[in-house]
């Protein structure tokens, strides 16, 4: 059963294959019936001609002295020789079968219910039609026979037959074409539904528009929506689990970090300072990971659909995030600054704060003392943008695509970090339909990360499909 | 300066109490909202550090009750849940500041100091920043108890920075603060006044420039043993 489902089936092809034999058979029947009708009509007309001729000839038969004569016809050639009846031949036989006039090759046909009686006969090897009129006189019954080459199966009938075939073919073609087109247009709503599904990211599980679907497709769309709902429920449960876990981790981490910080300041613990500092580093890393997991769970498209997009001033956002990090930059001996021009984007302030926070965090991590970090925002011809540039260790060109993957860290990365930072940035950029570009900094040193947002107003569209859509995008035949 | 720490998790409460203790605060602890309410009723505290996730009556409800009872002491809210709704609700209910777990001890101490300073400012009109004292109402600046003369515009810049001690104040904001005094401001007016202020303040307090963002009046360092901050 299942392997029968394997090859993709086209409704149009199936419909055509199903329709072609009966339509062809129907066409053959129509052609046959038309042909028969034409032949019958032609024959009736021809018989009428023979009858007319026979009656005309019969007027020449006279009775003299108890004998039958057809004198006036004696000089007449065996053909009638008048107008269009040139092709007719006749014979007149007496009661004893003696030829009174005409062509001796034309014999009478046996009587049938009618007078004249008709029958097909052969003259030499040619098919002829013979009408025999029995004329009752005082001297017995004379038979007047008129024969002609029967063209009821040839001539005009051939033309009728040919045109019937032609019309039949045209009808068949048009029917099939209409079926093809009908299926195409009939399936349009399905194609629209397909488009809606194709345009989605793998984790976007909003229900499909039911009202747009035609009645026939509605059960399918409803079933799909049910599936989406179940998938969404599962995704939500998983997200909730991640979020709960992160929350549950935070409180003990806060306690442990706090105690370590207090301990490191105790004069009595000075001898252990290096070991406590190492512990503190590890704990900070754990804290960062918990925070980032939470940020990822938050950035999930289906989770953040509930997050209302609002107008976000990038300038204000940068000021807020940088202010938080001023002390860290001073401690690390870094010059951190900003170059802020007006830039408004439509987005989630909280998620964008996560995005910038992670970029600044990376810059602080990977820029050695004496380095510079500059955060910029503004609007260019492509729309508003946000940019973080440092002159630190940089990301080799070959690794720039991979650093967006979750848990990927550059080989030999220093300091705490778990490789979630840029994955979060990537996810949040996508959600805002923004382009994330990772390049080298000025003069090829360090890193420059630019988040280019679309022009405001384009953001009401659903989030940009994930890149794997490109891989699955194959032409679909219908 | 007395702080009440309301936190049910012993490990966290203990760390906070010790950290704030080292920063020079006197710290009391309460493990539940009921105990906290009792303590706040009977004794004076300069500030409360309040965890939202308390058993029974949660932190937000305690905060609501405190404010409806007319208690005005500054409240610093702690939470492990960083949903926007929680933060908005806490601030709406009258929290003065909000800190996400996990945080650094130094950060908590600095914010607590800023909150207490702000509360004192509103009651006494005075701001004490280590060696300097700013009398906002009387428009006076004292360094080591000696009066320092400031021009009107210098004073406005200092006031704007001092009211936001420890926070970066943007150049635009400083510009707006002095613009009413001089219609024809040169683009570098703020730099000029800041540099004049710096020379008058000497090493009593630092005004730090943050490139492209603005200026920050630094917290006077409450020096104990050198802080954990350097290990980040």
mmCIF file with all atom_site columns, C-alpha atoms in Angstrom, chain B residues 17-150:
data_model
loop_
_atom_site.group_PDB
_atom_site.id
_atom_site.type_symbol
_atom_site.label_atom_id
_atom_site.label_alt_id
_atom_site.label_comp_id
_atom_site.label_asym_id
_atom_site.label_entity_id
_atom_site.label_seq_id
_atom_site.pdbx_PDB_ins_code
_atom_site.Cartn_x
_atom_site.Cartn_y
_atom_site.Cartn_z
_atom_site.occupancy
_atom_site.B_iso_or_equiv
_atom_site.pdbx_formal_charge
_atom_site.auth_seq_id
_atom_site.auth_comp_id
_atom_site.auth_asym_id
_atom_site.auth_atom_id
_atom_site.pdbx_PDB_model_num
ATOM 1   C CA . UNK B 1 17  ? 24.220 40.254 53.560 1.00 0.00 ? 17  UNK B CA 1
ATOM 2   C CA . UNK B 1 18  ? 27.946 39.665 53.621 1.00 0.00 ? 18  UNK B CA 1
ATOM 3   C CA . UNK B 1 19  ? 28.575 41.619 50.449 1.00 0.00 ? 19  UNK B CA 1
ATOM 4   C CA . UNK B 1 20  ? 26.565 44.624 51.556 1.00 0.00 ? 20  UNK B CA 1
ATOM 5   C CA . UNK B 1 21  ? 28.169 44.332 55.002 1.00 0.00 ? 21  UNK B CA 1
ATOM 6   C CA . UNK B 1 22  ? 31.584 44.603 53.431 1.00 0.00 ? 22  UNK B CA 1
ATOM 7   C CA . UNK B 1 23  ? 30.388 47.612 51.442 1.00 0.00 ? 23  UNK B CA 1
ATOM 8   C CA . UNK B 1 24  ? 29.731 49.321 54.767 1.00 0.00 ? 24  UNK B CA 1
ATOM 9   C CA . UNK B 1 25  ? 26.024 48.746 55.290 1.00 0.00 ? 25  UNK B CA 1
ATOM 10  C CA . UNK B 1 26  ? 24.361 47.344 58.357 1.00 0.00 ? 26  UNK B CA 1
ATOM 11  C CA . UNK B 1 27  ? 22.273 44.425 57.129 1.00 0.00 ? 27  UNK B CA 1
ATOM 12  C CA . UNK B 1 28  ? 19.279 42.596 58.573 1.00 0.00 ? 28  UNK B CA 1
ATOM 13  C CA . UNK B 1 29  ? 17.665 39.581 56.972 1.00 0.00 ? 29  UNK B CA 1
ATOM 14  C CA . UNK B 1 30  ? 14.086 38.371 56.615 1.00 0.00 ? 30  UNK B CA 1
ATOM 15  C CA . UNK B 1 31  ? 13.173 35.070 54.950 1.00 0.00 ? 31  UNK B CA 1
ATOM 16  C CA . UNK B 1 32  ? 9.499  35.826 54.342 1.00 0.00 ? 32  UNK B CA 1
ATOM 17  C CA . UNK B 1 33  ? 7.219  38.707 53.505 1.00 0.00 ? 33  UNK B CA 1
ATOM 18  C CA . UNK B 1 34  ? 5.507  38.477 56.917 1.00 0.00 ? 34  UNK B CA 1
ATOM 19  C CA . UNK B 1 35  ? 8.772  38.809 58.809 1.00 0.00 ? 35  UNK B CA 1
ATOM 20  C CA . UNK B 1 36  ? 9.883  41.619 56.555 1.00 0.00 ? 36  UNK B CA 1
ATOM 21  C CA . UNK B 1 37  ? 6.632  43.507 57.164 1.00 0.00 ? 37  UNK B CA 1
ATOM 22  C CA . UNK B 1 38  ? 7.102  43.064 60.894 1.00 0.00 ? 38  UNK B CA 1
ATOM 23  C CA . UNK B 1 39  ? 10.685 44.287 60.827 1.00 0.00 ? 39  UNK B CA 1
ATOM 24  C CA . UNK B 1 40  ? 9.837  47.292 58.687 1.00 0.00 ? 40  UNK B CA 1
ATOM 25  C CA . UNK B 1 41  ? 6.961  48.135 61.022 1.00 0.00 ? 41  UNK B CA 1
ATOM 26  C CA . UNK B 1 42  ? 9.070  48.180 64.171 1.00 0.00 ? 42  UNK B CA 1
ATOM 27  C CA . UNK B 1 43  ? 12.429 49.481 63.019 1.00 0.00 ? 43  UNK B CA 1
ATOM 28  C CA . UNK B 1 44  ? 13.966 52.006 60.682 1.00 0.00 ? 44  UNK B CA 1
ATOM 29  C CA . UNK B 1 45  ? 15.666 50.887 57.475 1.00 0.00 ? 45  UNK B CA 1
ATOM 30  C CA . UNK B 1 46  ? 17.215 53.065 54.792 1.00 0.00 ? 46  UNK B CA 1
ATOM 31  C CA . UNK B 1 47  ? 16.503 50.544 52.053 1.00 0.00 ? 47  UNK B CA 1
ATOM 32  C CA . UNK B 1 48  ? 14.971 47.137 51.403 1.00 0.00 ? 48  UNK B CA 1
ATOM 33  C CA . UNK B 1 49  ? 16.364 44.560 48.991 1.00 0.00 ? 49  UNK B CA 1
ATOM 34  C CA . UNK B 1 50  ? 13.354 42.501 48.013 1.00 0.00 ? 50  UNK B CA 1
ATOM 35  C CA . UNK B 1 51  ? 13.278 39.183 46.168 1.00 0.00 ? 51  UNK B CA 1
ATOM 36  C CA . UNK B 1 52  ? 10.115 38.684 44.137 1.00 0.00 ? 52  UNK B CA 1
ATOM 37  C CA . UNK B 1 53  ? 9.998  34.892 44.449 1.00 0.00 ? 53  UNK B CA 1
ATOM 38  C CA . UNK B 1 54  ? 9.141  34.610 48.127 1.00 0.00 ? 54  UNK B CA 1
ATOM 39  C CA . UNK B 1 55  ? 7.103  31.738 49.545 1.00 0.00 ? 55  UNK B CA 1
ATOM 40  C CA . UNK B 1 56  ? 3.574  32.689 50.601 1.00 0.00 ? 56  UNK B CA 1
ATOM 41  C CA . UNK B 1 57  ? 3.093  36.386 50.018 1.00 0.00 ? 57  UNK B CA 1
ATOM 42  C CA . UNK B 1 58  ? 5.454  37.215 47.175 1.00 0.00 ? 58  UNK B CA 1
ATOM 43  C CA . UNK B 1 59  ? 7.712  40.219 46.873 1.00 0.00 ? 59  UNK B CA 1
ATOM 44  C CA . UNK B 1 60  ? 5.377  42.194 44.644 1.00 0.00 ? 60  UNK B CA 1
ATOM 45  C CA . UNK B 1 61  ? 2.498  41.835 47.077 1.00 0.00 ? 61  UNK B CA 1
ATOM 46  C CA . UNK B 1 62  ? 4.719  42.877 49.960 1.00 0.00 ? 62  UNK B CA 1
ATOM 47  C CA . UNK B 1 63  ? 5.795  45.914 47.919 1.00 0.00 ? 63  UNK B CA 1
ATOM 48  C CA . UNK B 1 64  ? 2.166  46.795 47.219 1.00 0.00 ? 64  UNK B CA 1
ATOM 49  C CA . UNK B 1 65  ? 1.345  46.531 50.901 1.00 0.00 ? 65  UNK B CA 1
ATOM 50  C CA . UNK B 1 66  ? 4.347  48.666 51.922 1.00 0.00 ? 66  UNK B CA 1
ATOM 51  C CA . UNK B 1 67  ? 3.449  51.432 49.504 1.00 0.00 ? 67  UNK B CA 1
ATOM 52  C CA . UNK B 1 68  ? -0.225 51.416 50.490 1.00 0.00 ? 68  UNK B CA 1
ATOM 53  C CA . UNK B 1 69  ? 0.906  51.692 54.138 1.00 0.00 ? 69  UNK B CA 1
ATOM 54  C CA . UNK B 1 70  ? 2.723  54.862 53.157 1.00 0.00 ? 70  UNK B CA 1
ATOM 55  C CA . UNK B 1 71  ? 6.258  53.500 53.493 1.00 0.00 ? 71  UNK B CA 1
ATOM 56  C CA . UNK B 1 72  ? 8.576  55.516 51.277 1.00 0.00 ? 72  UNK B CA 1
ATOM 57  C CA . UNK B 1 73  ? 11.890 53.767 51.862 1.00 0.00 ? 73  UNK B CA 1
ATOM 58  C CA . UNK B 1 74  ? 13.679 52.891 48.620 1.00 0.00 ? 74  UNK B CA 1
ATOM 59  C CA . UNK B 1 75  ? 13.130 49.308 47.468 1.00 0.00 ? 75  UNK B CA 1
ATOM 60  C CA . UNK B 1 76  ? 15.514 47.354 45.259 1.00 0.00 ? 76  UNK B CA 1
ATOM 61  C CA . UNK B 1 77  ? 13.749 44.404 43.646 1.00 0.00 ? 77  UNK B CA 1
ATOM 62  C CA . UNK B 1 78  ? 15.594 41.178 42.782 1.00 0.00 ? 78  UNK B CA 1
ATOM 63  C CA . UNK B 1 79  ? 14.247 38.527 40.478 1.00 0.00 ? 79  UNK B CA 1
ATOM 64  C CA . UNK B 1 80  ? 15.261 35.397 38.627 1.00 0.00 ? 80  UNK B CA 1
ATOM 65  C CA . UNK B 1 81  ? 12.369 35.905 36.222 1.00 0.00 ? 81  UNK B CA 1
ATOM 66  C CA . UNK B 1 82  ? 13.169 38.551 33.672 1.00 0.00 ? 82  UNK B CA 1
ATOM 67  C CA . UNK B 1 83  ? 9.859  38.790 31.898 1.00 0.00 ? 83  UNK B CA 1
ATOM 68  C CA . UNK B 1 84  ? 9.099  42.314 30.869 1.00 0.00 ? 84  UNK B CA 1
ATOM 69  C CA . UNK B 1 85  ? 5.747  42.147 32.650 1.00 0.00 ? 85  UNK B CA 1
ATOM 70  C CA . UNK B 1 86  ? 7.401  41.441 35.994 1.00 0.00 ? 86  UNK B CA 1
ATOM 71  C CA . UNK B 1 87  ? 9.746  44.377 35.610 1.00 0.00 ? 87  UNK B CA 1
ATOM 72  C CA . UNK B 1 88  ? 6.996  46.757 34.571 1.00 0.00 ? 88  UNK B CA 1
ATOM 73  C CA . UNK B 1 89  ? 4.754  45.589 37.379 1.00 0.00 ? 89  UNK B CA 1
ATOM 74  C CA . UNK B 1 90  ? 7.503  45.992 39.967 1.00 0.00 ? 90  UNK B CA 1
ATOM 75  C CA . UNK B 1 91  ? 8.302  49.532 38.847 1.00 0.00 ? 91  UNK B CA 1
ATOM 76  C CA . UNK B 1 92  ? 4.593  50.391 38.682 1.00 0.00 ? 92  UNK B CA 1
ATOM 77  C CA . UNK B 1 93  ? 4.135  49.169 42.240 1.00 0.00 ? 93  UNK B CA 1
ATOM 78  C CA . UNK B 1 94  ? 6.793  51.575 43.420 1.00 0.00 ? 94  UNK B CA 1
ATOM 79  C CA . UNK B 1 95  ? 10.076 49.707 43.217 1.00 0.00 ? 95  UNK B CA 1
ATOM 80  C CA . UNK B 1 96  ? 12.979 52.118 42.854 1.00 0.00 ? 96  UNK B CA 1
ATOM 81  C CA . UNK B 1 97  ? 15.314 49.800 40.990 1.00 0.00 ? 97  UNK B CA 1
ATOM 82  C CA . UNK B 1 98  ? 15.369 46.325 39.554 1.00 0.00 ? 98  UNK B CA 1
ATOM 83  C CA . UNK B 1 99  ? 18.197 43.798 39.372 1.00 0.00 ? 99  UNK B CA 1
ATOM 84  C CA . UNK B 1 100 ? 18.254 40.488 37.541 1.00 0.00 ? 100 UNK B CA 1
ATOM 85  C CA . UNK B 1 101 ? 19.850 37.431 39.091 1.00 0.00 ? 101 UNK B CA 1
ATOM 86  C CA . UNK B 1 102 ? 22.674 36.672 38.863 1.00 0.00 ? 102 UNK B CA 1
ATOM 87  C CA . UNK B 1 103 ? 24.313 39.992 39.606 1.00 0.00 ? 103 UNK B CA 1
ATOM 88  C CA . UNK B 1 104 ? 27.611 41.133 41.004 1.00 0.00 ? 104 UNK B CA 1
ATOM 89  C CA . UNK B 1 105 ? 27.914 42.180 44.606 1.00 0.00 ? 105 UNK B CA 1
ATOM 90  C CA . UNK B 1 106 ? 29.650 45.394 43.598 1.00 0.00 ? 106 UNK B CA 1
ATOM 91  C CA . UNK B 1 107 ? 26.755 46.276 41.304 1.00 0.00 ? 107 UNK B CA 1
ATOM 92  C CA . UNK B 1 108 ? 24.176 45.669 44.017 1.00 0.00 ? 108 UNK B CA 1
ATOM 93  C CA . UNK B 1 109 ? 26.149 47.733 46.525 1.00 0.00 ? 109 UNK B CA 1
ATOM 94  C CA . UNK B 1 110 ? 26.595 50.601 44.067 1.00 0.00 ? 110 UNK B CA 1
ATOM 95  C CA . UNK B 1 111 ? 22.922 50.675 43.205 1.00 0.00 ? 111 UNK B CA 1
ATOM 96  C CA . UNK B 1 112 ? 21.918 50.541 46.864 1.00 0.00 ? 112 UNK B CA 1
ATOM 97  C CA . UNK B 1 113 ? 24.213 53.486 47.578 1.00 0.00 ? 113 UNK B CA 1
ATOM 98  C CA . UNK B 1 114 ? 22.704 55.433 44.688 1.00 0.00 ? 114 UNK B CA 1
ATOM 99  C CA . UNK B 1 115 ? 19.162 54.735 45.899 1.00 0.00 ? 115 UNK B CA 1
ATOM 100 C CA . UNK B 1 116 ? 19.958 55.829 49.452 1.00 0.00 ? 116 UNK B CA 1
ATOM 101 C CA . UNK B 1 117 ? 21.712 58.901 48.129 1.00 0.00 ? 117 UNK B CA 1
ATOM 102 C CA . UNK B 1 118 ? 18.714 59.824 46.067 1.00 0.00 ? 118 UNK B CA 1
ATOM 103 C CA . UNK B 1 119 ? 16.384 59.279 49.029 1.00 0.00 ? 119 UNK B CA 1
ATOM 104 C CA . UNK B 1 120 ? 18.573 61.503 51.198 1.00 0.00 ? 120 UNK B CA 1
ATOM 105 C CA . UNK B 1 121 ? 18.621 64.129 48.492 1.00 0.00 ? 121 UNK B CA 1
ATOM 106 C CA . UNK B 1 122 ? 14.872 64.311 48.458 1.00 0.00 ? 122 UNK B CA 1
ATOM 107 C CA . UNK B 1 123 ? 14.650 64.642 52.259 1.00 0.00 ? 123 UNK B CA 1
ATOM 108 C CA . UNK B 1 124 ? 17.668 66.865 52.956 1.00 0.00 ? 124 UNK B CA 1
ATOM 109 C CA . UNK B 1 125 ? 18.384 68.435 49.581 1.00 0.00 ? 125 UNK B CA 1
ATOM 110 C CA . UNK B 1 126 ? 21.983 67.368 49.997 1.00 0.00 ? 126 UNK B CA 1
ATOM 111 C CA . UNK B 1 127 ? 24.143 64.972 48.053 1.00 0.00 ? 127 UNK B CA 1
ATOM 112 C CA . UNK B 1 128 ? 27.235 63.434 49.590 1.00 0.00 ? 128 UNK B CA 1
ATOM 113 C CA . UNK B 1 129 ? 29.756 61.965 47.214 1.00 0.00 ? 129 UNK B CA 1
ATOM 114 C CA . UNK B 1 130 ? 32.852 60.995 49.164 1.00 0.00 ? 130 UNK B CA 1
ATOM 115 C CA . UNK B 1 131 ? 34.801 64.173 49.637 1.00 0.00 ? 131 UNK B CA 1
ATOM 116 C CA . UNK B 1 132 ? 32.290 66.477 48.020 1.00 0.00 ? 132 UNK B CA 1
ATOM 117 C CA . UNK B 1 133 ? 28.951 67.643 49.268 1.00 0.00 ? 133 UNK B CA 1
ATOM 118 C CA . UNK B 1 134 ? 26.415 69.223 46.992 1.00 0.00 ? 134 UNK B CA 1
ATOM 119 C CA . UNK B 1 135 ? 23.625 71.289 48.453 1.00 0.00 ? 135 UNK B CA 1
ATOM 120 C CA . UNK B 1 136 ? 21.134 71.257 45.645 1.00 0.00 ? 136 UNK B CA 1
ATOM 121 C CA . UNK B 1 137 ? 18.668 73.614 47.286 1.00 0.00 ? 137 UNK B CA 1
ATOM 122 C CA . UNK B 1 138 ? 21.318 76.126 48.355 1.00 0.00 ? 138 UNK B CA 1
ATOM 123 C CA . UNK B 1 139 ? 23.333 75.766 45.160 1.00 0.00 ? 139 UNK B CA 1
ATOM 124 C CA . UNK B 1 140 ? 26.527 75.134 47.063 1.00 0.00 ? 140 UNK B CA 1
ATOM 125 C CA . UNK B 1 141 ? 29.456 72.837 46.454 1.00 0.00 ? 141 UNK B CA 1
ATOM 126 C CA . UNK B 1 142 ? 31.824 71.860 49.213 1.00 0.00 ? 142 UNK B CA 1
ATOM 127 C CA . UNK B 1 143 ? 35.042 69.924 48.801 1.00 0.00 ? 143 UNK B CA 1
ATOM 128 C CA . UNK B 1 144 ? 36.478 68.658 52.074 1.00 0.00 ? 144 UNK B CA 1
ATOM 129 C CA . UNK B 1 145 ? 34.057 71.040 53.807 1.00 0.00 ? 145 UNK B CA 1
ATOM 130 C CA . UNK B 1 146 ? 35.389 74.038 51.890 1.00 0.00 ? 146 UNK B CA 1
ATOM 131 C CA . UNK B 1 147 ? 33.097 76.093 49.711 1.00 0.00 ? 147 UNK B CA 1
ATOM 132 C CA . UNK B 1 148 ? 33.926 76.156 46.006 1.00 0.00 ? 148 UNK B CA 1
ATOM 133 C CA . UNK B 1 149 ? 32.573 78.898 43.738 1.00 0.00 ? 149 UNK B CA 1
ATOM 134 C CA . UNK B 1 150 ? 30.896 77.762 40.518 1.00 0.00 ? 150 UNK B CA 1
#
